[in-house]
Coordinates of C-alpha atoms in Angstrom, one line a residue:
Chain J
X30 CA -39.3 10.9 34.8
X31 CA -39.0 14.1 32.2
X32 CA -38.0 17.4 33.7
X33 CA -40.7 20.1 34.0
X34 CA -41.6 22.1 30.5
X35 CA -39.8 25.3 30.9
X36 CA -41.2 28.2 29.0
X37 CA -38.8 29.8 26.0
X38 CA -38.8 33.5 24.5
X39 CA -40.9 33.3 20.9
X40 CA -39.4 31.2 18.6
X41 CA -36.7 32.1 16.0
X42 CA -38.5 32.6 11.9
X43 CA -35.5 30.2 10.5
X44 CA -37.1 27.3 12.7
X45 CA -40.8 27.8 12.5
X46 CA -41.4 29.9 9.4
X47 CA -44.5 29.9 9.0
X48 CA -44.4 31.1 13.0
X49 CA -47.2 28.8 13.5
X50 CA -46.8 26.7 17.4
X51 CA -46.2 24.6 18.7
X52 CA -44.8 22.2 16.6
X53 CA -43.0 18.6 16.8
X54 CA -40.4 17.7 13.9
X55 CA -40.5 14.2 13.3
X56 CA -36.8 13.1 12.1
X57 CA -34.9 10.5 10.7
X58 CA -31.6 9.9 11.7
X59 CA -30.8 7.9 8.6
X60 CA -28.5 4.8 9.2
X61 CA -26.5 5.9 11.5
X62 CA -23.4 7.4 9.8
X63 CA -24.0 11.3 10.9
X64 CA -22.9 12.6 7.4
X65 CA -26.1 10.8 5.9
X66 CA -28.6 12.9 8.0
X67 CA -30.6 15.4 5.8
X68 CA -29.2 19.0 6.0
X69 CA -32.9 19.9 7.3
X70 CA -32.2 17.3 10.0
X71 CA -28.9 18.2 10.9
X72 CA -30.0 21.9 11.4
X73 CA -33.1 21.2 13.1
X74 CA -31.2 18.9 15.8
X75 CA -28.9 22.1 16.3
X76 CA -31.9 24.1 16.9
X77 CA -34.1 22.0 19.0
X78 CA -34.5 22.7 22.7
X79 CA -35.6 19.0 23.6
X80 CA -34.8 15.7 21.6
X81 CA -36.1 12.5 21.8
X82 CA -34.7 9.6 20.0
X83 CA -34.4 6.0 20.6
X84 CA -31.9 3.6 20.5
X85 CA -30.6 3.2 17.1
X86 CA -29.6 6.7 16.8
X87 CA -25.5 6.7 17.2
X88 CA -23.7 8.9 19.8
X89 CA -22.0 10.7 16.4
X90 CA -25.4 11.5 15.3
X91 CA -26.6 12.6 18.9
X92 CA -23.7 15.0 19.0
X93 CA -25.1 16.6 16.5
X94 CA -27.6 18.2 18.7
X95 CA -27.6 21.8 20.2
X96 CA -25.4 21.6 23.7
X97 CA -28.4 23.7 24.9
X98 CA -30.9 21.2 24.5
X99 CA -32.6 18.4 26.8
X100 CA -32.3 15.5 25.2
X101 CA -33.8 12.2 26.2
X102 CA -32.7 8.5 25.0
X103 CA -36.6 6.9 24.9
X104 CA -35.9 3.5 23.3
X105 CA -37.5 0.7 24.3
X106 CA -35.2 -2.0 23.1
X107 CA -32.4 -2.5 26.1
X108 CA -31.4 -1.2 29.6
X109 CA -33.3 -0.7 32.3
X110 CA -35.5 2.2 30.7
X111 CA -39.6 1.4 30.2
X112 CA -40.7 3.5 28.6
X113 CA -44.4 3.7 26.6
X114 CA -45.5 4.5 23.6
X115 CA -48.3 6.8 25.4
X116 CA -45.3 8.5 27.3
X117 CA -43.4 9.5 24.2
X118 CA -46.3 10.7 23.2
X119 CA -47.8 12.6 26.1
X120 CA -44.1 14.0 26.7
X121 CA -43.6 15.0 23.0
X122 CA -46.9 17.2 23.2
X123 CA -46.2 18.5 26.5
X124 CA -42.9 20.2 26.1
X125 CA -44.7 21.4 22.4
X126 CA -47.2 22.7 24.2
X127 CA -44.9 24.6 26.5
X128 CA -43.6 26.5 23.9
X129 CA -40.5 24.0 23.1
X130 CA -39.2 23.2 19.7
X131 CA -39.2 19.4 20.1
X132 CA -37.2 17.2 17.6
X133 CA -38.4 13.3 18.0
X134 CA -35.4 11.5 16.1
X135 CA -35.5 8.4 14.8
X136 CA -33.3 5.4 13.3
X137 CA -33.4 4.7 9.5
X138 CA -36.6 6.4 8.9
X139 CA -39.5 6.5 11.2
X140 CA -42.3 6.1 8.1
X141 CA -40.9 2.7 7.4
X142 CA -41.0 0.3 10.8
X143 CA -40.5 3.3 12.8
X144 CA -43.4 4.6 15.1
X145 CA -43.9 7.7 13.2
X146 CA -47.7 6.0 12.4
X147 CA -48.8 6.5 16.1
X148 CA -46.7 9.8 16.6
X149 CA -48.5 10.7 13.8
X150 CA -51.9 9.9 15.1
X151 CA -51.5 11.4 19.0
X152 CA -50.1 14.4 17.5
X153 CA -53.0 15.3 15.5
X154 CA -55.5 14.1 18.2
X155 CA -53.8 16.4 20.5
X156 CA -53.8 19.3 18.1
X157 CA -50.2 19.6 18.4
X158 CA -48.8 20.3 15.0
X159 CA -46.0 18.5 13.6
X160 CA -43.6 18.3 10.5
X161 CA -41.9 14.8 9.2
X162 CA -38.7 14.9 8.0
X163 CA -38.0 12.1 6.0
X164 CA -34.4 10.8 5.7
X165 CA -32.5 7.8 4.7
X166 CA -34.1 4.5 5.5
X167 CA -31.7 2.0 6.8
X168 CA -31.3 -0.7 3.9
X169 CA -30.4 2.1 1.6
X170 CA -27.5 2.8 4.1
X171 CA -26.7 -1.0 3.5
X172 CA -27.1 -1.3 0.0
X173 CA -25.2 1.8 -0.5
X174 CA -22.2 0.5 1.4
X175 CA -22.0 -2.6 -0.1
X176 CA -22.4 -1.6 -3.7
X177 CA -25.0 -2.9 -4.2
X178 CA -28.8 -1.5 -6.5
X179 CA -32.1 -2.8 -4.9
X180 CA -33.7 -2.7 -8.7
X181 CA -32.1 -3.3 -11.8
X182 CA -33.3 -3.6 -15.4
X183 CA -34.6 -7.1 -16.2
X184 CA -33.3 -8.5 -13.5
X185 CA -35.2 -6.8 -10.0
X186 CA -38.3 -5.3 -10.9
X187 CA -39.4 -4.8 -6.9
X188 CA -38.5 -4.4 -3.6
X189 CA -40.2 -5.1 -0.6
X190 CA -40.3 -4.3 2.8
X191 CA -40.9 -6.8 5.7
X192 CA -40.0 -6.6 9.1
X193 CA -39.0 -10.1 10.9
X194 CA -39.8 -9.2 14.4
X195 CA -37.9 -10.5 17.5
X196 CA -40.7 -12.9 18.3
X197 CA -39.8 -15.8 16.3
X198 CA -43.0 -17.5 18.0
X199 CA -45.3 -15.1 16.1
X200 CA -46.3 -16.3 12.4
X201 CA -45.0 -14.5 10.0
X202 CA -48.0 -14.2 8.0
X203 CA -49.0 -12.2 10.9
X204 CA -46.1 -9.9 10.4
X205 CA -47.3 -9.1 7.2
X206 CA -45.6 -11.4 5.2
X207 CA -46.9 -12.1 1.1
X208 CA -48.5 -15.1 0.6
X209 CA -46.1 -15.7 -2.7
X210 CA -42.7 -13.6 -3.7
X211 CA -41.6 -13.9 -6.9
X212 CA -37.6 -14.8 -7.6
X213 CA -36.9 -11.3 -9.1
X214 CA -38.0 -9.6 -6.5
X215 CA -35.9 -7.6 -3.5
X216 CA -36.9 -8.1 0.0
X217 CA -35.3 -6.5 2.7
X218 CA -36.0 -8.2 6.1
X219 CA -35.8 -5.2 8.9
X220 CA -34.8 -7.4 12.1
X221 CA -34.6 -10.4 11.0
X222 CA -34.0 -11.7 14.2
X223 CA -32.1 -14.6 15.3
X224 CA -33.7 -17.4 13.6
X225 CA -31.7 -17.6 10.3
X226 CA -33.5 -21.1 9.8
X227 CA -36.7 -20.0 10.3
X228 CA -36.0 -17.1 8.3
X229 CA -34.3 -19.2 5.0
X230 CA -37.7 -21.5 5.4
X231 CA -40.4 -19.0 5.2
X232 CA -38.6 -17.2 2.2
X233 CA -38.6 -20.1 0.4
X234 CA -41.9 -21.7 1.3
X235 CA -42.7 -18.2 -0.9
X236 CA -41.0 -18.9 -3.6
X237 CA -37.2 -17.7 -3.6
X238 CA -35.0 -20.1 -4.5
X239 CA -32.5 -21.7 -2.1
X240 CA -29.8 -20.5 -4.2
X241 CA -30.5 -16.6 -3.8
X242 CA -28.1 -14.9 -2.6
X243 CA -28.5 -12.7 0.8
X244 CA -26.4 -10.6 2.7
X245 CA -26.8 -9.6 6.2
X246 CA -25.9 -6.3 7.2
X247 CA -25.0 -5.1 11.2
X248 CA -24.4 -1.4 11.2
X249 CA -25.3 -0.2 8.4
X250 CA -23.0 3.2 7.7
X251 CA -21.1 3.2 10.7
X252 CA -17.6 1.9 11.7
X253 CA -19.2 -1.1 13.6
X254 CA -20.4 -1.7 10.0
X255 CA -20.3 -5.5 9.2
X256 CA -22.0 -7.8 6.6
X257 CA -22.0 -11.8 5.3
X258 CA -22.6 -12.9 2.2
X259 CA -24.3 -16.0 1.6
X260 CA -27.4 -17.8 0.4
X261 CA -30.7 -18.6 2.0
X262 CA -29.2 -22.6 1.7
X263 CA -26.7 -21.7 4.1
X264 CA -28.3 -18.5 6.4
X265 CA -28.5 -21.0 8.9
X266 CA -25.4 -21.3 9.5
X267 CA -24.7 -17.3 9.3
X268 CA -23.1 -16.0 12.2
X269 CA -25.6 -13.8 14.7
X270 CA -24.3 -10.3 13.8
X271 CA -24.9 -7.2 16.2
X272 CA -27.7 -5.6 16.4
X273 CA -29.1 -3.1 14.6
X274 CA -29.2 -5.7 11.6
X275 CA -31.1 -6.5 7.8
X276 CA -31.2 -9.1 5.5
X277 CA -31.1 -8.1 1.7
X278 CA -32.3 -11.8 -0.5
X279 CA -32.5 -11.0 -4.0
X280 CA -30.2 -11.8 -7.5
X281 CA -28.7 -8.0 -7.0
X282 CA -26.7 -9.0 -4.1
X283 CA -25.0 -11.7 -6.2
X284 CA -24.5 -8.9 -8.9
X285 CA -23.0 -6.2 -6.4
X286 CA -20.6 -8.8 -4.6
X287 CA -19.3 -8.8 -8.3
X288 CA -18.8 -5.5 -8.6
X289 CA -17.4 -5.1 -5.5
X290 CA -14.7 -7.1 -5.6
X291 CA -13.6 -5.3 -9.4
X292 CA -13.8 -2.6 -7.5
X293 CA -11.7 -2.7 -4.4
X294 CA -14.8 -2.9 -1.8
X295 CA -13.6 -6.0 -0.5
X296 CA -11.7 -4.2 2.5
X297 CA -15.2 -3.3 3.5
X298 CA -15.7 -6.1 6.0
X299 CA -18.3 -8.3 3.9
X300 CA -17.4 -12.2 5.2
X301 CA -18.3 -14.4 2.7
X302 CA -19.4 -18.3 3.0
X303 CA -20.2 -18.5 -0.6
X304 CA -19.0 -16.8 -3.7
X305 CA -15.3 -17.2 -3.0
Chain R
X14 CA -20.6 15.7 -27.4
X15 CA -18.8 16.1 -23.9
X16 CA -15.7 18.5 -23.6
X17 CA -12.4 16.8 -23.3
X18 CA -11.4 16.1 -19.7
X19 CA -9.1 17.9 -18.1
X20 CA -6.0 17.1 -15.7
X21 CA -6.4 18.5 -12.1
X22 CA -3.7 19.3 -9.3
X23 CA -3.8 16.1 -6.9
X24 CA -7.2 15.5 -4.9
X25 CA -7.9 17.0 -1.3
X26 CA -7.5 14.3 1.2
X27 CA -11.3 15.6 2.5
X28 CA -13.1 14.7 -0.6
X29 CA -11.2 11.2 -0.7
X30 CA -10.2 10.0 2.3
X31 CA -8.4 6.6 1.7
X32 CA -6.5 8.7 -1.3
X33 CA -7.8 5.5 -4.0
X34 CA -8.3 7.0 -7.5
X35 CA -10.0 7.5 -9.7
X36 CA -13.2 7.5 -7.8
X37 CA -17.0 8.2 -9.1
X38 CA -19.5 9.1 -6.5
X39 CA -22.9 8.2 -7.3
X40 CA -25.2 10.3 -5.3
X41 CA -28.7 10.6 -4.2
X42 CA -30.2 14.1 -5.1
X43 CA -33.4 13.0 -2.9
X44 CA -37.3 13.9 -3.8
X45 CA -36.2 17.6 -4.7
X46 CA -36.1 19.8 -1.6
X47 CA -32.4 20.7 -1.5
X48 CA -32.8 20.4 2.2
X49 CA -33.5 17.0 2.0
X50 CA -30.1 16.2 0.1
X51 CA -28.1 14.4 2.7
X52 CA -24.6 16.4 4.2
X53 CA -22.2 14.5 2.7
X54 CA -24.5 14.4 -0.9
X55 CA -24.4 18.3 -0.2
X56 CA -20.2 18.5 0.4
X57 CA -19.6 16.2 -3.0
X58 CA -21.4 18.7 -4.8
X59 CA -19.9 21.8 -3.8
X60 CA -16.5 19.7 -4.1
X61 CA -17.5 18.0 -7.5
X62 CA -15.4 19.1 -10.7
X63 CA -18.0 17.1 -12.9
X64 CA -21.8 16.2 -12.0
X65 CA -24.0 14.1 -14.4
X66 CA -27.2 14.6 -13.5
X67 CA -30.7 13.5 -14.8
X68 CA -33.7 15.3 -15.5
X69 CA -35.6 14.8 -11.8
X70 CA -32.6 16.6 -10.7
X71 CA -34.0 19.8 -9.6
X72 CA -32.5 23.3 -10.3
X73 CA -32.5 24.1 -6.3
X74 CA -30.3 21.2 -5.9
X75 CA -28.5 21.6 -9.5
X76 CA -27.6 24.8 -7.8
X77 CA -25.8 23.6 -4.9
X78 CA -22.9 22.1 -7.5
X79 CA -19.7 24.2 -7.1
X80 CA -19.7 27.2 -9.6
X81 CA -16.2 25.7 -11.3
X82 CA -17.8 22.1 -12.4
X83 CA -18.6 21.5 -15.1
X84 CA -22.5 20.2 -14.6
X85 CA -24.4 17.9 -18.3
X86 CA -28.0 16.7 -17.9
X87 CA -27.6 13.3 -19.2
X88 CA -31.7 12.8 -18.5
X89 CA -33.5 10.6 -21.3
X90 CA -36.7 12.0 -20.7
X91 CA -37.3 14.9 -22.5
X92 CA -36.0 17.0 -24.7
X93 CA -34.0 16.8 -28.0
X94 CA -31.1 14.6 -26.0
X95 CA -30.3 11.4 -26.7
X96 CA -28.1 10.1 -24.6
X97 CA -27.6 6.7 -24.3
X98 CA -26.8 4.8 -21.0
X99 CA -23.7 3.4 -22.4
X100 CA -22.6 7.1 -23.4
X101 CA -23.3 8.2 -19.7
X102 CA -21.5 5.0 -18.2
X103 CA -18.2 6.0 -21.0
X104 CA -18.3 10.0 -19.5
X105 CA -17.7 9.3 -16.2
X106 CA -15.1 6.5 -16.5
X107 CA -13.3 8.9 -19.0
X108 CA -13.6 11.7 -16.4
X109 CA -12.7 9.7 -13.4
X110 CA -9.6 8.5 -15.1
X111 CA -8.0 11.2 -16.0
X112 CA -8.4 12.7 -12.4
X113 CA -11.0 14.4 -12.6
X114 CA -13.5 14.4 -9.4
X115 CA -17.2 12.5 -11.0
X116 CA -20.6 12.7 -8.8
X117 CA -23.4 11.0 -10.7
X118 CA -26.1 12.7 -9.5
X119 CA -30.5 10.9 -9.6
X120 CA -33.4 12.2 -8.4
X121 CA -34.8 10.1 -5.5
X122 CA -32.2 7.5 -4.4
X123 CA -30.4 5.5 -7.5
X124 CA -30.5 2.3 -5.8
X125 CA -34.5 1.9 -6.2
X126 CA -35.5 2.3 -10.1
X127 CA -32.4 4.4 -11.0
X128 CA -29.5 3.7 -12.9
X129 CA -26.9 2.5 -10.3
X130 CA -27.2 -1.0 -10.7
X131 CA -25.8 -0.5 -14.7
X132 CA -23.3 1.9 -13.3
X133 CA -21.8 -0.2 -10.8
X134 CA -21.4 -2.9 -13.2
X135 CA -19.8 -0.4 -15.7
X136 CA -17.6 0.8 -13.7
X137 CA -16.5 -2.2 -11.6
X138 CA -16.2 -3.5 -15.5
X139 CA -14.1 -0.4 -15.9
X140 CA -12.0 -0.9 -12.9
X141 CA -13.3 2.3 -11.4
X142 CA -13.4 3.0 -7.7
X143 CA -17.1 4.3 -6.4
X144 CA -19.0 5.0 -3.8
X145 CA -23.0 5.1 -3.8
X146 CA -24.1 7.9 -1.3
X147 CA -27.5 6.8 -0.4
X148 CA -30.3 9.3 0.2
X149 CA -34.4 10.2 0.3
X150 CA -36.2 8.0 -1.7
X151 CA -39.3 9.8 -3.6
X152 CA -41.9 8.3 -1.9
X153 CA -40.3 9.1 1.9
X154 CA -40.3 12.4 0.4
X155 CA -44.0 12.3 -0.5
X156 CA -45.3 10.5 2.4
X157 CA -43.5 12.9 4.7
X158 CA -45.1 15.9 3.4
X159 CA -48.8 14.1 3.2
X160 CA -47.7 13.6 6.4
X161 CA -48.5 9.5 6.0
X162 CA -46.4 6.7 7.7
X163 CA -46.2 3.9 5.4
X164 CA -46.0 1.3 8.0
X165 CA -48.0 1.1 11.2
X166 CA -48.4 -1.1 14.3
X167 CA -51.3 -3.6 13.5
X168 CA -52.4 -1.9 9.9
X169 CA -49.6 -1.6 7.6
X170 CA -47.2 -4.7 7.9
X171 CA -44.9 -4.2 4.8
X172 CA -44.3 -2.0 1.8
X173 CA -44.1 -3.0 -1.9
X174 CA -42.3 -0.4 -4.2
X175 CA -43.5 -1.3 -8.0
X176 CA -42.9 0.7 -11.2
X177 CA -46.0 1.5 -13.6
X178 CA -43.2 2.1 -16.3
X179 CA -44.5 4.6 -19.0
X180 CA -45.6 1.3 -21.6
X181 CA -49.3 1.1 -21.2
X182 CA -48.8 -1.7 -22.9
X183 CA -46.6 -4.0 -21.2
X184 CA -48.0 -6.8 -18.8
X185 CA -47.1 -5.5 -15.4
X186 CA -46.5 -9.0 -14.3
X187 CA -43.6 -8.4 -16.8
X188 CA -42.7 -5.2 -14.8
X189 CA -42.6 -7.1 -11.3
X190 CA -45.5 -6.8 -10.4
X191 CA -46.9 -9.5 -7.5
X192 CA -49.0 -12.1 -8.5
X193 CA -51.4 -11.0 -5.2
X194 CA -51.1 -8.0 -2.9
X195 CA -52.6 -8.3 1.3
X196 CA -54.9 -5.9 1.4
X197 CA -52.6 -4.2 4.7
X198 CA -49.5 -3.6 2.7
X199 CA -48.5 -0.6 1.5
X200 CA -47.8 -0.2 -2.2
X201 CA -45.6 2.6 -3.8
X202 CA -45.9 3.1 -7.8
X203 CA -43.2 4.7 -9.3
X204 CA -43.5 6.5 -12.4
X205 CA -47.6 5.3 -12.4
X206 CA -48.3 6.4 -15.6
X207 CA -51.5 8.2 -17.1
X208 CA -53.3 4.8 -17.3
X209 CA -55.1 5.5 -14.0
X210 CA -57.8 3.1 -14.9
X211 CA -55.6 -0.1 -16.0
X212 CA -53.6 0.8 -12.8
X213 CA -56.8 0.5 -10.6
X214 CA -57.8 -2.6 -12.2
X215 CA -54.1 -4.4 -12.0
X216 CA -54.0 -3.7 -8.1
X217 CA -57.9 -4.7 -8.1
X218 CA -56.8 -7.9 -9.6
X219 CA -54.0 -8.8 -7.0
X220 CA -56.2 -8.1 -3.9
X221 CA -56.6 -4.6 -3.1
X222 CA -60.0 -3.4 -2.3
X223 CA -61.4 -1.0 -4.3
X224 CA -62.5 1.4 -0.8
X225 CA -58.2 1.6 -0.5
X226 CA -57.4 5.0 -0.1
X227 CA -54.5 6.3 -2.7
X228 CA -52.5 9.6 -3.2
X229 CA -50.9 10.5 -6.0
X230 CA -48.2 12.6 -5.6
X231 CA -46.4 15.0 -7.9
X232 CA -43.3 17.1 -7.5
X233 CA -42.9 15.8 -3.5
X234 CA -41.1 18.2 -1.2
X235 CA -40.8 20.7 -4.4
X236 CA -42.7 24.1 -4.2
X237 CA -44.8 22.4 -7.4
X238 CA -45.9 19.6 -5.0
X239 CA -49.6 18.8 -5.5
X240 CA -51.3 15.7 -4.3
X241 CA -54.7 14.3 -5.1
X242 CA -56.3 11.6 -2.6
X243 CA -59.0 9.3 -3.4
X244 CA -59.7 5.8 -4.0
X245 CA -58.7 2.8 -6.4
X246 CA -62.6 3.0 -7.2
X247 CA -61.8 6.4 -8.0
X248 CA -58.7 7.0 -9.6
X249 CA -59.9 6.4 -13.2
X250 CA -61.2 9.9 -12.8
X251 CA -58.3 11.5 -10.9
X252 CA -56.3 14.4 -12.1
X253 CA -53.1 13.4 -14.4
X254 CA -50.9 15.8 -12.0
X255 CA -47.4 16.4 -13.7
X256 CA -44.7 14.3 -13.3
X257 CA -42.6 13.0 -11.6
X258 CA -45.6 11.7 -9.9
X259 CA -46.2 8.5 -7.3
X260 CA -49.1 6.7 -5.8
X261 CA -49.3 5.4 -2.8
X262 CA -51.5 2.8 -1.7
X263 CA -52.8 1.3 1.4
X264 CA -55.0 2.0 4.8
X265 CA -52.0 4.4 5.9
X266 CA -53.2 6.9 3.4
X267 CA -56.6 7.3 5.2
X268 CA -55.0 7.7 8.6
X269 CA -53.0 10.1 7.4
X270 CA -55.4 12.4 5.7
X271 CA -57.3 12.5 9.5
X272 CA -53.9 13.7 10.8
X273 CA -53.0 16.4 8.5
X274 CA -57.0 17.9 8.6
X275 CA -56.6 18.0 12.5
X276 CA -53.0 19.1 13.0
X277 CA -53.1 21.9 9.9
X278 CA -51.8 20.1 7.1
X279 CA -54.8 20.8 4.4
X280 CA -53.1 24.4 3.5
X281 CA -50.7 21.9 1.4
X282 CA -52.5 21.4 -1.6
X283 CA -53.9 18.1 -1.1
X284 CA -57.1 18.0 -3.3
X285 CA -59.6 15.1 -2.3
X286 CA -62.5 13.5 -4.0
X287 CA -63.1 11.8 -1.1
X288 CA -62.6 11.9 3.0
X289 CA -64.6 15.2 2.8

């Protein structure tokens, strides 16, 4: 389903220079707003001759890349595309292998619930080497937009990531979910899915208090940007945001939905069943 | 001990948009790489007239601040300054009010064990428009360059990001720490400390296995970047690499080090006392 590896002239010293080859760049796209890509990635997606990325990557961001190059939408989450794992992989190396400067581009950032791990892995099995460019992982895109500080002194002494899956029939101590979390602790939920009440439940059979604030963020950076404020009492009544989404639970949100109104933030979108 | 602010000529529509003032811009300065600062960290620099930045701040990014700013290191780490977080919070509401164009600027991303959170409240306090401009967190930085995902598909389910503080002496339960950590997440230390052994001992404690593979990390994505890998079992005798150092913990560390010796990576400094 890819076109045939063509062969390029030798590759320019700003891209490669240590001139070693071939060579895959594994980058983040950040949240999706194209001004919060990394200046390495930003140039690199101008000098690619093939790019891969996946669905979360916005059309504004996808602009960004080189007219010149082939460029491949490989997610797996909609449409009629099936696309492997394996074939991501097997393509990534071929096209390397033919000489290509291949950019694999990612949502958020591909070390943190991205499939950087595996890329990683196939890469180096196939010899192929490969630079990670790290970028802006999607909750900071959230946080940032809604004011809001994932830590703060005496207050949120940690942060941690989980991921909620879209199977809501898996366990979620199979997702990797802590046995405990402690009340002054961040978690950021990456797709939470759609079962807000199964969501609120778990959290709390952990240890968060009902009362903990959480927002939900859809968009994260871009215009389609939208969030809702609430509690894990009332996330089951939440309404199902868009896709790509996160849930923030954690006393900072209460403390940034305060500053944001002294502020003027409040024309940022964020619907709010509590906190009024 | 900061220079009366001056009145400027009316801002560019460019560098605020919606044309609300005053307006402070706290911004990510990312692991250290100036590449990695993000485009629109990179265009409010150049565009700055004032930029507060800390010590992690390095002089490759310190350099991308327009020549006609004026640029204080308000860092409390070293050196004979003393400046208090209350004097840093007054500066840039004094600035931004009388017109003048503010970018706080923090190593890493501010929003994870920086100083946003006080600043949002101080200047929402204050009345103070901002925006947080989100960027690299240090250890996306470091795990990109060891070349380590920190999640992975069926053996890194979630990621904990903890501080070790600089007090040797304070309970880490006190700093946030977990009361138990699964032995397949991924734990990130900020600021570990020289206490390598208490550090072993504390994640020991929670349920880490002494066989987990760690890095530590100094200086990631700077030319200075050094990285030691070994074990929790090992780390009491570990290198004290200079800061600003992380460690990483977790099966993801291993994996990694198999990538970066087959695909090229061990010309990057990584010493080991184990994997040989």
């Amino acid at each position: 389903m890819f076109p045939e590896p063509r062969t390029l002239s030798p590759k320019s010293r700003l891209f490669l220079p240590d001139s070693r080859l071939p060579r895959v760049y594994l980058v983040a796209a950040g949240p999706g707003d194209p001004d919060l890509l990394t200046v390495k990635a930003q140039r690199i997606l101008g000098e690619a001759d093939v790019v891969l990325h996946d669905d979360l990557v916005t059309a504004e961001i996808v602009a960004k890349v080189s007219p010149r190059a082939s460029v491949f939408s490989v997610g797996k989450r909609c449409g009629p595309k099936n696309i492997s794992q394996e074939e991501i992989n097997s393509t990534m190396i071929a096209y390397a292998r033919s000489g290509l400067r291949v950019a694999r581009l990612q949502g958020g950032d591909p070390l943190i619930f991205g499939r950087a791990g595996e890329e990683i892995r196939a890469l180096g099995e196939a010899g192929v080497d490969f630079e990670i460019v790290p970028g802006v992982t999607a909750p900071l895109g959230a946080a940032a937009a809604a004011g809001i500080a994932l830590t703060e002194r005496g207050a949120a002494s940690s942060v941690i990531f989980l991921t909620g899956h879209h199977s809501a029939s898996r366990a979620r101590s199979e997702l990797g979910w802590p046995a405990s979390i402690r009340p002054d602790a961040t978690v950021v939920v990456y797709m939470p899915g759609d079962d807000h009440a199964g969501l609120a439940a778990e959290l709390c059979a952990r240890g968060c208090d009902f009362e903990t604030p959480c927002l939900i963020v859809s968009g994260a950076s871009t215009v389609q940007q939208q969030s809702h404020l609430t509690t894990l009492r009332e996330l089951p009544s939440a309404p199902q945001l868009p896709s790509p989404r996160l849930l923030i639970v954690g006393v900072v949100v209460a403390r940034a939905q305060a500053g944001n109104r002294e502020s003027g933030f409040g024309s940022r979108k964020i619907s709010a069943s509590v906190f009024q």
